[in-house]
PDB file of C-alpha atoms in Angstrom:
ATOM      1  CA  ALA X 295    -117.504  60.621 -17.219  1.00 80.00           C
ATOM      2  CA  GLN X 296    -117.150  58.436 -14.157  1.00 88.00           C
ATOM      3  CA  SER X 297    -118.645  58.883 -10.710  1.00 92.00           C
ATOM      4  CA  VAL X 298    -118.978  57.154  -7.349  1.00 95.00           C
ATOM      5  CA  ALA X 299    -121.707  57.496  -4.743  1.00 96.00           C
ATOM      6  CA  GLN X 300    -121.411  56.511  -1.107  1.00 97.00           C
ATOM      7  CA  PRO X 301    -124.951  57.157   0.148  1.00 96.00           C
ATOM      8  CA  GLU X 302    -124.182  56.971   3.861  1.00 96.00           C
ATOM      9  CA  ASP X 303    -122.097  59.623   5.582  1.00 95.00           C
ATOM     10  CA  GLN X 304    -121.815  57.387   8.648  1.00 97.00           C
ATOM     11  CA  VAL X 305    -122.439  53.746   9.521  1.00 98.00           C
ATOM     12  CA  ASN X 306    -122.753  52.638  13.139  1.00 98.00           C
ATOM     13  CA  VAL X 307    -122.169  48.994  14.051  1.00 98.00           C
ATOM     14  CA  ALA X 308    -121.748  47.101  17.293  1.00 98.00           C
ATOM     15  CA  GLU X 309    -118.515  45.164  17.712  1.00 98.00           C
ATOM     16  CA  GLY X 310    -118.894  41.585  16.547  1.00 97.00           C
ATOM     17  CA  ASN X 311    -121.749  42.384  14.183  1.00 98.00           C
ATOM     18  CA  PRO X 312    -121.429  42.268  10.398  1.00 97.00           C
ATOM     19  CA  LEU X 313    -120.852  45.541   8.618  1.00 97.00           C
ATOM     20  CA  THR X 314    -121.651  46.842   5.151  1.00 98.00           C
ATOM     21  CA  VAL X 315    -120.474  50.100   3.602  1.00 98.00           C
ATOM     22  CA  LYS X 316    -122.298  50.891   0.372  1.00 98.00           C
ATOM     23  CA  CYS X 317    -120.880  52.095  -2.933  1.00 98.00           C
ATOM     24  CA  THR X 318    -122.425  52.544  -6.364  1.00 98.00           C
ATOM     25  CA  TYR X 319    -120.595  53.694  -9.451  1.00 97.00           C
ATOM     26  CA  SER X 320    -121.045  54.955 -12.972  1.00 95.00           C
ATOM     27  CA  VAL X 321    -118.471  54.466 -15.712  1.00 92.00           C
ATOM     28  CA  SER X 322    -118.742  54.135 -19.477  1.00 89.00           C
ATOM     29  CA  GLY X 323    -116.090  51.440 -19.930  1.00 87.00           C
ATOM     30  CA  ASN X 324    -115.013  48.505 -17.783  1.00 88.00           C
ATOM     31  CA  PRO X 325    -115.068  49.443 -14.087  1.00 92.00           C
ATOM     32  CA  TYR X 326    -111.960  49.024 -11.987  1.00 92.00           C
ATOM     33  CA  LEU X 327    -113.123  49.412  -8.394  1.00 95.00           C
ATOM     34  CA  PHE X 328    -111.158  50.083  -5.223  1.00 96.00           C
ATOM     35  CA  TRP X 329    -111.715  50.478  -1.499  1.00 97.00           C
ATOM     36  CA  TYR X 330    -109.413  52.536   0.700  1.00 97.00           C
ATOM     37  CA  VAL X 331    -109.436  53.245   4.426  1.00 96.00           C
ATOM     38  CA  GLN X 332    -108.199  56.403   6.144  1.00 95.00           C
ATOM     39  CA  TYR X 333    -107.335  56.578   9.832  1.00 92.00           C
ATOM     40  CA  PRO X 334    -107.040  59.975  11.577  1.00 86.00           C
ATOM     41  CA  ASN X 335    -104.090  62.064  10.402  1.00 79.00           C
ATOM     42  CA  ARG X 336    -103.054  59.386   7.924  1.00 83.00           C
ATOM     43  CA  GLY X 337    -103.126  58.910   4.174  1.00 88.00           C
ATOM     44  CA  LEU X 338    -105.368  56.461   2.367  1.00 93.00           C
ATOM     45  CA  GLN X 339    -104.556  52.794   2.806  1.00 94.00           C
ATOM     46  CA  PHE X 340    -105.473  50.296   0.089  1.00 94.00           C
ATOM     47  CA  LEU X 341    -107.899  47.550   1.156  1.00 96.00           C
ATOM     48  CA  LEU X 342    -108.936  45.690  -1.991  1.00 96.00           C
ATOM     49  CA  LYS X 343    -109.796  46.020  -5.664  1.00 94.00           C
ATOM     50  CA  TYR X 344    -111.874  44.457  -8.390  1.00 94.00           C
ATOM     51  CA  ILE X 345    -110.495  44.367 -11.922  1.00 90.00           C
ATOM     52  CA  THR X 346    -111.926  41.190 -13.419  1.00 87.00           C
ATOM     53  CA  GLY X 347    -112.802  37.630 -12.459  1.00 88.00           C
ATOM     54  CA  ASP X 348    -114.604  36.491  -9.317  1.00 91.00           C
ATOM     55  CA  ASN X 349    -117.222  38.990  -8.192  1.00 93.00           C
ATOM     56  CA  LEU X 350    -116.314  38.471  -4.530  1.00 96.00           C
ATOM     57  CA  VAL X 351    -112.996  40.087  -3.720  1.00 96.00           C
ATOM     58  CA  LYS X 352    -111.142  39.503  -0.474  1.00 96.00           C
ATOM     59  CA  GLY X 353    -108.781  42.099   0.937  1.00 94.00           C
ATOM     60  CA  SER X 354    -106.840  43.183   3.978  1.00 91.00           C
ATOM     61  CA  TYR X 355    -107.983  42.879   7.618  1.00 92.00           C
ATOM     62  CA  GLY X 356    -110.845  40.486   6.810  1.00 95.00           C
ATOM     63  CA  PHE X 357    -112.674  42.871   4.493  1.00 97.00           C
ATOM     64  CA  GLU X 358    -114.340  41.753   1.287  1.00 97.00           C
ATOM     65  CA  ALA X 359    -116.434  43.396  -1.409  1.00 98.00           C
ATOM     66  CA  GLU X 360    -118.895  42.114  -3.935  1.00 96.00           C
ATOM     67  CA  PHE X 361    -119.018  43.446  -7.472  1.00 97.00           C
ATOM     68  CA  ASN X 362    -122.569  43.550  -8.838  1.00 96.00           C
ATOM     69  CA  LYS X 363    -122.659  44.640 -12.446  1.00 95.00           C
ATOM     70  CA  SER X 364    -126.431  44.805 -12.795  1.00 95.00           C
ATOM     71  CA  GLN X 365    -126.760  47.042  -9.752  1.00 96.00           C
ATOM     72  CA  THR X 366    -123.484  48.897 -10.478  1.00 96.00           C
ATOM     73  CA  SER X 367    -122.496  48.373  -6.866  1.00 97.00           C
ATOM     74  CA  PHE X 368    -119.349  47.420  -4.982  1.00 98.00           C
ATOM     75  CA  HIS X 369    -120.317  47.208  -1.311  1.00 98.00           C
ATOM     76  CA  LEU X 370    -117.639  46.637   1.329  1.00 98.00           C
ATOM     77  CA  LYS X 371    -118.374  43.978   3.929  1.00 98.00           C
ATOM     78  CA  LYS X 372    -116.893  42.313   6.974  1.00 98.00           C
ATOM     79  CA  PRO X 373    -118.498  39.434   8.880  1.00 97.00           C
ATOM     80  CA  SER X 374    -117.503  40.642  12.343  1.00 97.00           C
ATOM     81  CA  ALA X 375    -116.604  44.285  13.048  1.00 97.00           C
ATOM     82  CA  LEU X 376    -113.803  45.361  15.384  1.00 97.00           C
ATOM     83  CA  VAL X 377    -113.558  48.652  17.261  1.00 97.00           C
ATOM     84  CA  SER X 378    -110.257  49.190  15.453  1.00 95.00           C
ATOM     85  CA  ASP X 379    -112.144  49.171  12.119  1.00 97.00           C
ATOM     86  CA  SER X 380    -113.526  52.611  12.999  1.00 97.00           C
ATOM     87  CA  ALA X 381    -112.237  54.920  10.271  1.00 96.00           C
ATOM     88  CA  LEU X 382    -113.166  56.730   7.065  1.00 96.00           C
ATOM     89  CA  TYR X 383    -113.758  54.475   4.054  1.00 97.00           C
ATOM     90  CA  PHE X 384    -113.511  55.544   0.432  1.00 97.00           C
ATOM     91  CA  CYS X 385    -114.742  53.783  -2.683  1.00 97.00           C
ATOM     92  CA  ALA X 386    -113.093  54.677  -5.996  1.00 95.00           C
ATOM     93  CA  VAL X 387    -113.558  53.822  -9.662  1.00 94.00           C
ATOM     94  CA  ARG X 388    -111.553  54.172 -12.808  1.00 89.00           C
ATOM     95  CA  ASP X 389    -112.526  53.446 -16.366  1.00 84.00           C
ATOM     96  CA  GLY X 390    -110.442  50.449 -17.420  1.00 78.00           C
ATOM     97  CA  ASN X 391    -110.582  51.614 -21.028  1.00 74.00           C
ATOM     98  CA  ALA X 392    -109.384  55.147 -20.467  1.00 70.00           C
ATOM     99  CA  GLY X 393    -106.356  56.285 -18.483  1.00 70.00           C
ATOM    100  CA  ASN X 394    -105.435  56.053 -14.834  1.00 71.00           C
ATOM    101  CA  MET X 395    -107.656  58.682 -13.215  1.00 81.00           C
ATOM    102  CA  LEU X 396    -109.368  57.503 -10.060  1.00 88.00           C
ATOM    103  CA  THR X 397    -112.653  59.089  -9.022  1.00 91.00           C
ATOM    104  CA  PHE X 398    -113.446  58.852  -5.322  1.00 93.00           C
ATOM    105  CA  GLY X 399    -116.710  58.810  -3.434  1.00 94.00           C
ATOM    106  CA  GLY X 400    -117.306  61.248  -0.607  1.00 93.00           C
ATOM    107  CA  GLY X 401    -116.358  58.733   2.056  1.00 95.00           C
ATOM    108  CA  THR X 402    -118.289  56.906   4.784  1.00 97.00           C
ATOM    109  CA  ARG X 403    -117.328  57.116   8.428  1.00 96.00           C
ATOM    110  CA  LEU X 404    -117.584  53.741  10.135  1.00 97.00           C
ATOM    111  CA  MET X 405    -118.096  53.774  13.882  1.00 97.00           C
ATOM    112  CA  VAL X 406    -117.802  50.423  15.650  1.00 97.00           C
ATOM    113  CA  LYS X 407    -118.933  50.549  19.260  1.00 96.00           C
ATOM    114  CA  PRO X 408    -117.894  48.077  21.958  1.00 94.00           C
TER     115      PRO X 408
ATOM    116  CA  GLU B 295     -87.991  54.534   4.212  1.00 54.00           C
ATOM    117  CA  THR B 296     -90.704  52.482   2.574  1.00 72.00           C
ATOM    118  CA  GLY B 297     -93.799  53.290   0.544  1.00 93.00           C
ATOM    119  CA  VAL B 298     -94.651  56.905  -0.146  1.00 96.00           C
ATOM    120  CA  THR B 299     -93.305  59.662   2.078  1.00 96.00           C
ATOM    121  CA  GLN B 300     -94.329  63.305   2.233  1.00 97.00           C
ATOM    122  CA  THR B 301     -92.695  66.314   3.850  1.00 97.00           C
ATOM    123  CA  PRO B 302     -93.516  68.404   5.704  1.00 97.00           C
ATOM    124  CA  ARG B 303     -96.390  66.738   7.533  1.00 95.00           C
ATOM    125  CA  HIS B 304     -97.761  70.101   8.657  1.00 96.00           C
ATOM    126  CA  LEU B 305     -97.339  73.542   7.092  1.00 96.00           C
ATOM    127  CA  VAL B 306     -98.716  76.927   8.076  1.00 95.00           C
ATOM    128  CA  MET B 307     -98.174  79.757   5.617  1.00 92.00           C
ATOM    129  CA  GLY B 308     -99.354  83.258   4.930  1.00 89.00           C
ATOM    130  CA  MET B 309    -100.987  84.247   1.682  1.00 87.00           C
ATOM    131  CA  THR B 310     -97.835  85.963   0.431  1.00 87.00           C
ATOM    132  CA  ASN B 311     -95.465  83.090   1.208  1.00 88.00           C
ATOM    133  CA  LYS B 312     -93.876  80.644  -1.202  1.00 93.00           C
ATOM    134  CA  LYS B 313     -93.450  77.069  -0.048  1.00 95.00           C
ATOM    135  CA  SER B 314     -93.056  73.585  -1.539  1.00 97.00           C
ATOM    136  CA  LEU B 315     -94.443  70.183  -0.666  1.00 97.00           C
ATOM    137  CA  LYS B 316     -92.291  67.150  -1.345  1.00 98.00           C
ATOM    138  CA  CYS B 317     -93.263  63.585  -2.130  1.00 98.00           C
ATOM    139  CA  GLU B 318     -90.968  60.616  -2.598  1.00 97.00           C
ATOM    140  CA  GLN B 319     -91.952  57.079  -3.548  1.00 96.00           C
ATOM    141  CA  HIS B 320     -89.773  54.070  -2.809  1.00 94.00           C
ATOM    142  CA  LEU B 321     -91.897  51.556  -4.738  1.00 92.00           C
ATOM    143  CA  GLY B 322     -90.303  51.742  -8.188  1.00 90.00           C
ATOM    144  CA  HIS B 323     -93.511  53.156  -9.673  1.00 90.00           C
ATOM    145  CA  ASN B 324     -93.728  55.236 -12.837  1.00 88.00           C
ATOM    146  CA  ALA B 325     -96.789  57.398 -12.134  1.00 90.00           C
ATOM    147  CA  MET B 326     -97.320  59.973  -9.373  1.00 92.00           C
ATOM    148  CA  TYR B 327    -100.329  62.036  -8.334  1.00 93.00           C
ATOM    149  CA  TRP B 328    -101.314  65.034  -6.222  1.00 95.00           C
ATOM    150  CA  TYR B 329    -104.730  65.066  -4.551  1.00 95.00           C
ATOM    151  CA  LYS B 330    -106.446  67.664  -2.392  1.00 95.00           C
ATOM    152  CA  GLN B 331    -108.649  66.523   0.495  1.00 94.00           C
ATOM    153  CA  SER B 332    -110.866  69.218   2.007  1.00 92.00           C
ATOM    154  CA  ALA B 333    -113.330  68.806   4.813  1.00 84.00           C
ATOM    155  CA  LYS B 334    -116.703  67.530   3.597  1.00 74.00           C
ATOM    156  CA  LYS B 335    -115.583  67.298  -0.045  1.00 80.00           C
ATOM    157  CA  PRO B 336    -114.532  64.263  -2.083  1.00 82.00           C
ATOM    158  CA  LEU B 337    -110.885  63.755  -2.864  1.00 90.00           C
ATOM    159  CA  GLU B 338    -109.920  65.982  -5.780  1.00 90.00           C
ATOM    160  CA  LEU B 339    -107.289  64.887  -8.259  1.00 91.00           C
ATOM    161  CA  MET B 340    -104.972  67.802  -9.033  1.00 93.00           C
ATOM    162  CA  PHE B 341    -102.123  66.521 -11.176  1.00 92.00           C
ATOM    163  CA  VAL B 342    -100.920  63.259 -12.732  1.00 90.00           C
ATOM    164  CA  TYR B 343     -97.418  62.482 -13.949  1.00 88.00           C
ATOM    165  CA  ASN B 344     -96.738  59.389 -16.060  1.00 83.00           C
ATOM    166  CA  PHE B 345     -93.083  58.653 -16.758  1.00 75.00           C
ATOM    167  CA  LYS B 346     -92.269  62.196 -15.531  1.00 71.00           C
ATOM    168  CA  GLU B 347     -94.625  63.761 -18.073  1.00 76.00           C
ATOM    169  CA  GLN B 348     -97.634  65.649 -16.820  1.00 75.00           C
ATOM    170  CA  THR B 349    -100.692  63.950 -18.292  1.00 74.00           C
ATOM    171  CA  GLU B 350    -103.471  65.529 -16.256  1.00 73.00           C
ATOM    172  CA  ASN B 351    -104.068  68.984 -14.874  1.00 74.00           C
ATOM    173  CA  ASN B 352    -107.494  68.957 -13.359  1.00 73.00           C
ATOM    174  CA  SER B 353    -108.255  72.687 -13.793  1.00 84.00           C
ATOM    175  CA  VAL B 354    -106.008  73.594 -10.899  1.00 91.00           C
ATOM    176  CA  PRO B 355    -105.272  77.301 -10.300  1.00 92.00           C
ATOM    177  CA  SER B 356    -101.835  78.474 -11.366  1.00 92.00           C
ATOM    178  CA  ARG B 357    -100.881  79.269  -7.762  1.00 94.00           C
ATOM    179  CA  PHE B 358    -100.219  75.508  -7.538  1.00 95.00           C
ATOM    180  CA  SER B 359     -97.249  74.437  -9.644  1.00 94.00           C
ATOM    181  CA  PRO B 360     -96.141  70.783  -9.827  1.00 94.00           C
ATOM    182  CA  GLU B 361     -92.664  69.535 -10.620  1.00 94.00           C
ATOM    183  CA  CYS B 362     -91.570  65.970 -11.283  1.00 93.00           C
ATOM    184  CA  PRO B 363     -87.775  65.824 -11.770  1.00 92.00           C
ATOM    185  CA  ASN B 364     -87.693  62.013 -11.878  1.00 91.00           C
ATOM    186  CA  SER B 365     -90.044  59.090 -11.398  1.00 88.00           C
ATOM    187  CA  SER B 366     -89.387  58.944  -7.638  1.00 93.00           C
ATOM    188  CA  HIS B 367     -89.919  62.581  -6.662  1.00 96.00           C
ATOM    189  CA  LEU B 368     -92.830  64.945  -6.968  1.00 96.00           C
ATOM    190  CA  PHE B 369     -93.097  68.513  -5.724  1.00 97.00           C
ATOM    191  CA  LEU B 370     -95.966  70.931  -5.359  1.00 97.00           C
ATOM    192  CA  HIS B 371     -94.846  74.555  -5.350  1.00 97.00           C
ATOM    193  CA  LEU B 372     -97.216  76.948  -3.627  1.00 95.00           C
ATOM    194  CA  HIS B 373     -97.436  80.732  -3.952  1.00 93.00           C
ATOM    195  CA  THR B 374     -99.998  83.407  -3.101  1.00 93.00           C
ATOM    196  CA  LEU B 375    -102.429  80.855  -1.741  1.00 93.00           C
ATOM    197  CA  GLN B 376    -105.877  81.624  -0.388  1.00 93.00           C
ATOM    198  CA  PRO B 377    -107.392  80.505   2.921  1.00 93.00           C
ATOM    199  CA  GLU B 378    -109.715  78.149   1.013  1.00 93.00           C
ATOM    200  CA  ASP B 379    -106.618  76.251  -0.128  1.00 95.00           C
ATOM    201  CA  SER B 380    -106.203  74.955   3.421  1.00 95.00           C
ATOM    202  CA  ALA B 381    -106.547  71.174   3.165  1.00 95.00           C
ATOM    203  CA  LEU B 382    -104.742  67.853   3.382  1.00 95.00           C
ATOM    204  CA  TYR B 383    -102.584  67.358   0.292  1.00 97.00           C
ATOM    205  CA  LEU B 384    -101.999  63.732  -0.578  1.00 96.00           C
ATOM    206  CA  CYS B 385     -99.420  62.260  -2.888  1.00 96.00           C
ATOM    207  CA  ALA B 386     -99.842  58.832  -4.470  1.00 95.00           C
ATOM    208  CA  SER B 387     -97.937  56.594  -6.845  1.00 93.00           C
ATOM    209  CA  SER B 388     -98.718  53.588  -9.031  1.00 90.00           C
ATOM    210  CA  GLN B 389     -97.172  51.359 -11.641  1.00 87.00           C
ATOM    211  CA  ASP B 390     -98.997  51.973 -14.855  1.00 77.00           C
ATOM    212  CA  SER B 391     -98.411  50.840 -18.416  1.00 67.00           C
ATOM    213  CA  VAL B 392     -97.122  53.191 -21.072  1.00 61.00           C
ATOM    214  CA  SER B 393    -100.612  53.689 -22.398  1.00 58.00           C
ATOM    215  CA  GLY B 394    -101.933  54.552 -18.964  1.00 58.00           C
ATOM    216  CA  LEU B 395    -104.166  51.511 -18.997  1.00 59.00           C
ATOM    217  CA  GLY B 396    -102.467  49.675 -16.167  1.00 62.00           C
ATOM    218  CA  THR B 397    -104.568  48.138 -13.461  1.00 63.00           C
ATOM    219  CA  ASP B 398    -102.265  48.723 -10.561  1.00 72.00           C
ATOM    220  CA  THR B 399    -103.256  50.315  -7.327  1.00 88.00           C
ATOM    221  CA  GLN B 400    -102.411  53.836  -6.219  1.00 91.00           C
ATOM    222  CA  TYR B 401    -100.499  53.931  -2.940  1.00 93.00           C
ATOM    223  CA  PHE B 402    -100.790  57.051  -0.834  1.00 95.00           C
ATOM    224  CA  GLY B 403     -98.464  58.983   1.410  1.00 95.00           C
ATOM    225  CA  PRO B 404     -99.526  60.299   4.843  1.00 94.00           C
ATOM    226  CA  GLY B 405    -100.298  63.763   3.497  1.00 95.00           C
ATOM    227  CA  THR B 406     -99.300  67.341   4.302  1.00 96.00           C
ATOM    228  CA  ARG B 407    -101.793  69.296   6.397  1.00 95.00           C
ATOM    229  CA  LEU B 408    -101.669  72.833   4.953  1.00 96.00           C
ATOM    230  CA  THR B 409    -103.117  75.859   6.720  1.00 95.00           C
ATOM    231  CA  VAL B 410    -103.198  79.196   4.892  1.00 94.00           C
ATOM    232  CA  LEU B 411    -103.641  82.205   7.140  1.00 91.00           C
TER     233      LEU B 411
END
């Protein structure tokens, strides 16, 4: 079985400050990890993914995430938050050895204040 | 049209109605998915189609019936729904290998906001 935990329902950050949205996962095979963002009344938009290789993955809109195998984490980061980054963020995992089912975390609402 | 489109964007139906949700992907992908997104619950995978064959049915009640006539179109037929079925229904597509072990990303449509009265 595979699972994802996003321990924070909401993260509040001031504009210009760095942001981190946390994600931990559990999977029996090789983890394929994804981050998505959802704006109001919209579908999920792909940000970045880790499959293999460099543990630091860079994605859209200046976001990056670091894969940490020992801590089974894949935290999303951005050096300088924008008000327009305010949205709902989802972490997801799939077992690279077994099928194409994605399991999503419960989501974290990011609020960036001016 | 680009990406993944869904129609209608909003749907209100009574419990005795029959309606269908439509999804179309313009990405040349070979796998399509239905997800349910309810308030305060994680995204729930409902159905997966690989190469038009249903490969996953995540214990979804029979009042939801999927149809995938070709690799670009996916339908979700709805009948005798319950108020707790009110949610955002999201369609996604990806390019996956025959064995289902592809690494490619799932791309989502904007969703259909369903309200069951």
